[in-house]
Coordinates of C-alpha atoms and ligand atoms in Angstrom, one line a residue:
M16 CA -62.9 -49.7 -37.8
R17 CA -61.4 -47.0 -39.9
S18 CA -63.6 -44.4 -38.1
I19 CA -62.2 -45.5 -34.8
F20 CA -58.7 -44.9 -36.0
C21 CA -59.7 -41.5 -37.2
V22 CA -61.2 -40.6 -33.8
L23 CA -58.1 -41.9 -32.0
A24 CA -55.8 -40.0 -34.3
L25 CA -57.8 -36.8 -34.0
T26 CA -58.0 -37.1 -30.2
S27 CA -54.3 -37.6 -29.9
I28 CA -53.7 -34.5 -32.0
L29 CA -56.1 -32.4 -30.0
V30 CA -54.8 -33.5 -26.6
S31 CA -51.1 -33.5 -27.5
P32 CA -49.6 -30.4 -25.9
S33 CA -46.9 -30.2 -28.5
G34 CA -49.5 -30.3 -31.3
E35 CA -51.2 -27.4 -29.6
A36 CA -48.0 -25.4 -29.3
R37 CA -47.5 -25.8 -33.0
V38 CA -50.8 -24.4 -34.1
I39 CA -51.4 -21.6 -31.6
P40 CA -48.6 -19.0 -31.7
D41 CA -47.4 -17.8 -28.3
P42 CA -48.8 -14.3 -27.8
N43 CA -46.0 -13.5 -25.5
Q44 CA -43.3 -14.6 -27.9
K45 CA -40.4 -12.1 -28.2
P46 CA -38.2 -11.5 -31.2
A47 CA -34.7 -13.0 -31.0
P48 CA -32.2 -10.8 -29.2
G49 CA -30.8 -8.2 -31.7
N50 CA -33.8 -8.7 -33.9
E51 CA -36.2 -6.4 -32.1
A52 CA -36.6 -3.6 -34.7
R53 CA -39.7 -3.7 -36.8
Q54 CA -39.0 -4.9 -40.3
T55 CA -39.1 -2.0 -42.9
P56 CA -41.8 -2.7 -45.5
L57 CA -40.3 -3.1 -49.0
H58 CA -42.1 0.0 -50.4
E59 CA -40.4 2.1 -47.7
A60 CA -37.0 0.4 -48.0
N61 CA -34.4 2.0 -50.2
Y62 CA -33.1 -1.1 -52.0
S63 CA -31.6 -0.9 -55.5
P64 CA -33.6 -2.3 -58.4
A65 CA -31.2 -5.3 -58.5
V66 CA -32.1 -6.2 -54.9
N67 CA -35.8 -5.6 -55.5
Y68 CA -35.6 -7.9 -58.4
Q69 CA -34.1 -10.6 -56.2
L70 CA -36.7 -10.1 -53.5
Q71 CA -39.8 -9.9 -55.7
C72 CA -39.1 -11.4 -59.2
L73 CA -36.2 -13.8 -59.2
G74 CA -38.2 -16.6 -57.6
C75 CA -40.1 -17.0 -60.9
H76 CA -38.0 -15.2 -63.5
L77 CA -34.6 -16.6 -62.2
T78 CA -31.3 -14.7 -62.0
N79 CA -30.9 -13.5 -65.5
G80 CA -34.6 -13.5 -66.6
E81 CA -34.2 -16.9 -68.2
G82 CA -37.6 -17.8 -66.6
A83 CA -39.0 -21.3 -66.3
P84 CA -40.9 -22.0 -69.5
R85 CA -41.9 -25.5 -68.3
S86 CA -43.8 -23.8 -65.5
D87 CA -45.2 -21.1 -67.9
V88 CA -42.8 -18.4 -66.8
P89 CA -41.6 -16.9 -70.1
M90 CA -38.0 -16.1 -70.8
M91 CA -37.4 -12.3 -70.6
K92 CA -33.6 -12.6 -71.2
G93 CA -32.6 -10.9 -74.5
F94 CA -36.3 -10.5 -75.5
V95 CA -38.5 -8.5 -73.1
G96 CA -37.7 -5.2 -74.7
N97 CA -39.5 -6.2 -77.9
F98 CA -42.8 -5.6 -76.1
L99 CA -42.0 -1.9 -76.3
K100 CA -42.2 -2.0 -80.1
V101 CA -45.9 -2.9 -80.3
E102 CA -49.1 -1.2 -79.3
G103 CA -50.1 -2.0 -75.7
G104 CA -46.7 -3.7 -75.0
R105 CA -45.3 -0.8 -72.9
E106 CA -48.2 -0.9 -70.6
F107 CA -48.3 -4.7 -70.5
L108 CA -44.9 -4.8 -68.7
I109 CA -46.5 -2.7 -65.9
R110 CA -49.9 -4.5 -66.0
V111 CA -48.7 -8.2 -65.7
P112 CA -49.6 -9.4 -62.2
G113 CA -45.9 -10.0 -61.3
S114 CA -45.3 -6.3 -61.7
S115 CA -48.6 -4.7 -60.8
L116 CA -49.2 -6.8 -57.7
S117 CA -45.7 -6.6 -56.4
A118 CA -45.0 -5.0 -53.0
L119 CA -43.0 -2.2 -54.7
N120 CA -44.2 1.4 -54.9
N121 CA -44.7 3.1 -58.3
Q122 CA -41.3 4.7 -58.4
Q123 CA -39.6 1.5 -57.4
L124 CA -41.4 -0.5 -60.0
A125 CA -40.6 2.1 -62.7
E126 CA -36.9 1.9 -61.8
L127 CA -37.0 -1.9 -61.7
L128 CA -38.5 -2.0 -65.2
N129 CA -35.9 0.5 -66.5
W130 CA -33.2 -1.7 -64.9
I131 CA -34.6 -4.8 -66.6
L132 CA -34.7 -3.0 -70.0
K133 CA -31.1 -1.7 -69.9
D134 CA -29.0 -2.8 -72.8
D135 CA -26.6 -4.6 -70.5
G136 CA -29.5 -5.8 -68.4
I137 CA -32.0 -8.7 -68.7
A138 CA -33.4 -7.3 -71.9
G139 CA -30.1 -7.4 -73.6
S140 CA -30.4 -5.0 -76.5
S141 CA -34.0 -5.9 -77.3
A142 CA -35.5 -2.6 -76.2
P143 CA -35.9 0.1 -78.9
K144 CA -33.0 2.5 -79.1
D145 CA -35.2 5.5 -78.3
F146 CA -36.7 3.9 -75.3
K147 CA -38.0 6.5 -72.8
P148 CA -37.6 5.3 -69.2
Y149 CA -40.8 4.5 -67.2
T150 CA -41.8 7.0 -64.6
G151 CA -43.6 6.5 -61.3
D152 CA -46.6 8.5 -62.7
E153 CA -46.9 6.1 -65.7
V154 CA -46.8 3.1 -63.4
E155 CA -49.5 4.6 -61.3
T156 CA -51.7 5.1 -64.4
Y157 CA -51.5 1.5 -65.6
R158 CA -50.8 -0.8 -62.7
G159 CA -54.4 -0.8 -61.6
V160 CA -55.7 -1.6 -65.1
M161 CA -56.3 -5.4 -64.9
I162 CA -55.7 -7.6 -68.0
K163 CA -58.9 -9.7 -68.3
D164 CA -57.5 -12.4 -70.7
L165 CA -53.9 -12.4 -69.8
V166 CA -52.9 -15.4 -72.0
G167 CA -54.9 -14.1 -75.0
Y168 CA -53.6 -10.6 -74.6
R169 CA -50.0 -11.7 -74.4
K170 CA -50.4 -13.9 -77.5
M171 CA -51.8 -10.9 -79.4
L172 CA -48.7 -8.9 -78.4
I173 CA -46.4 -11.7 -79.4
E174 CA -48.2 -12.0 -82.8
Q175 CA -47.6 -8.2 -83.3
I176 CA -43.9 -8.7 -82.5
R177 CA -43.7 -11.6 -84.9
D178 CA -45.3 -9.4 -87.6
L179 CA -42.3 -7.1 -87.2
N180 CA -40.1 -10.1 -88.4
I181 CA -38.7 -10.5 -84.9
D182 CA -37.7 -14.1 -84.1
I183 CA -39.7 -15.5 -81.1
P184 CA -37.5 -18.0 -79.3
K185 CA -39.2 -21.1 -78.0
D186 CA -38.6 -20.2 -74.3
V187 CA -40.3 -16.8 -74.7
M188 CA -43.5 -18.9 -75.1
P189 CA -45.5 -17.7 -78.1
Ligands
LIG11 C1 -45.2 -16.0 -59.2 C2 -44.3 -15.9 -60.4 C3 -43.9 -14.6 -60.8 C4 -43.4 -13.5 -60.1 C5 -43.0 -13.5 -58.6 C6 -43.1 -12.5 -61.0 N1 -43.5 -12.8 -62.3 FE1 -43.4 -11.7 -64.0 N2 -44.3 -13.1 -65.0 C7 -44.8 -14.4 -64.6 C8 -45.5 -15.0 -65.6 C9 -46.2 -16.4 -65.4 C10 -45.5 -14.2 -66.7 C11 -46.2 -14.4 -68.0 C12 -47.5 -13.6 -68.1 C13 -48.4 -14.0 -67.0 O1 -49.0 -15.1 -67.0 O2 -48.4 -13.2 -66.0 C14 -44.8 -13.0 -66.3 C15 -44.5 -12.0 -67.2 C16 -43.8 -10.9 -66.9 C17 -43.4 -9.8 -67.8 C18 -43.8 -9.7 -69.3 C19 -42.9 -10.6 -70.1 C20 -43.6 -11.7 -70.8 O3 -42.9 -12.3 -71.7 O4 -44.8 -11.9 -70.6 C21 -42.7 -8.9 -67.1 C22 -42.1 -7.6 -67.6 C23 -42.7 -9.3 -65.7 N3 -43.3 -10.6 -65.6 C24 -42.0 -8.7 -64.7 C25 -42.0 -9.1 -63.4 C26 -41.4 -8.3 -62.4 C27 -40.8 -6.9 -62.5 C28 -41.6 -9.0 -61.2 C29 -41.1 -8.7 -59.8 C30 -41.5 -7.4 -59.4 C31 -42.3 -10.3 -61.6 N4 -42.5 -10.3 -62.9 C32 -42.6 -11.3 -60.7 C33 -44.5 -14.8 -63.3 C34 -44.0 -14.1 -62.2

């Protein structure tokens, strides 16, 4: 009996003209009037770091980098600059998938990280005082170097930060 229902349901989907219209895009479809220009790819667009953050990072990291620790997105707010104080931490900020796999070009990603790390930015004043801004060349060198054990590697960095007697807030996710 159940199989008859299945066959009937399937047949009705297959023969329904509206069902078909929904799954097969119309090859002759035209853009809405006024919207004909090809969209500029992000790596060619000249948006500010703040806009690039909104487009590429905010969905997970939220407006002020507060993150969503319940969904395993760590808080960056007031803390992320501490990664620059330990070995491997500077490259880590380039190598995390959210950064390295973003649609931004190397220069845009460098500028975005520098924007995050500003004293009055997401990092608060957590970055070292002598912080040297990232460059596009540096991003190019490290963004392709995959982190094999992301969770383990991050834990190792957090432990090094803890060893510097820096407090690790719960939402940073030890
Ligand atoms: C799909 C969700 C997601 C997006 C989008 C995302 N990230 Fe992340 N980000 C994470 C998660 C989860 C972590 C923790 C490490 C990991 O598992 O990748 C993280 C970690 C980081 C870290 C290191 C901080 C830490 O405490 O581990 C930086 C820096 C970072 N992301 C920057 C960015 C930037 C810049 C963008 C946008 C270009 C971005 N992320 C987009 C989810 C995301």
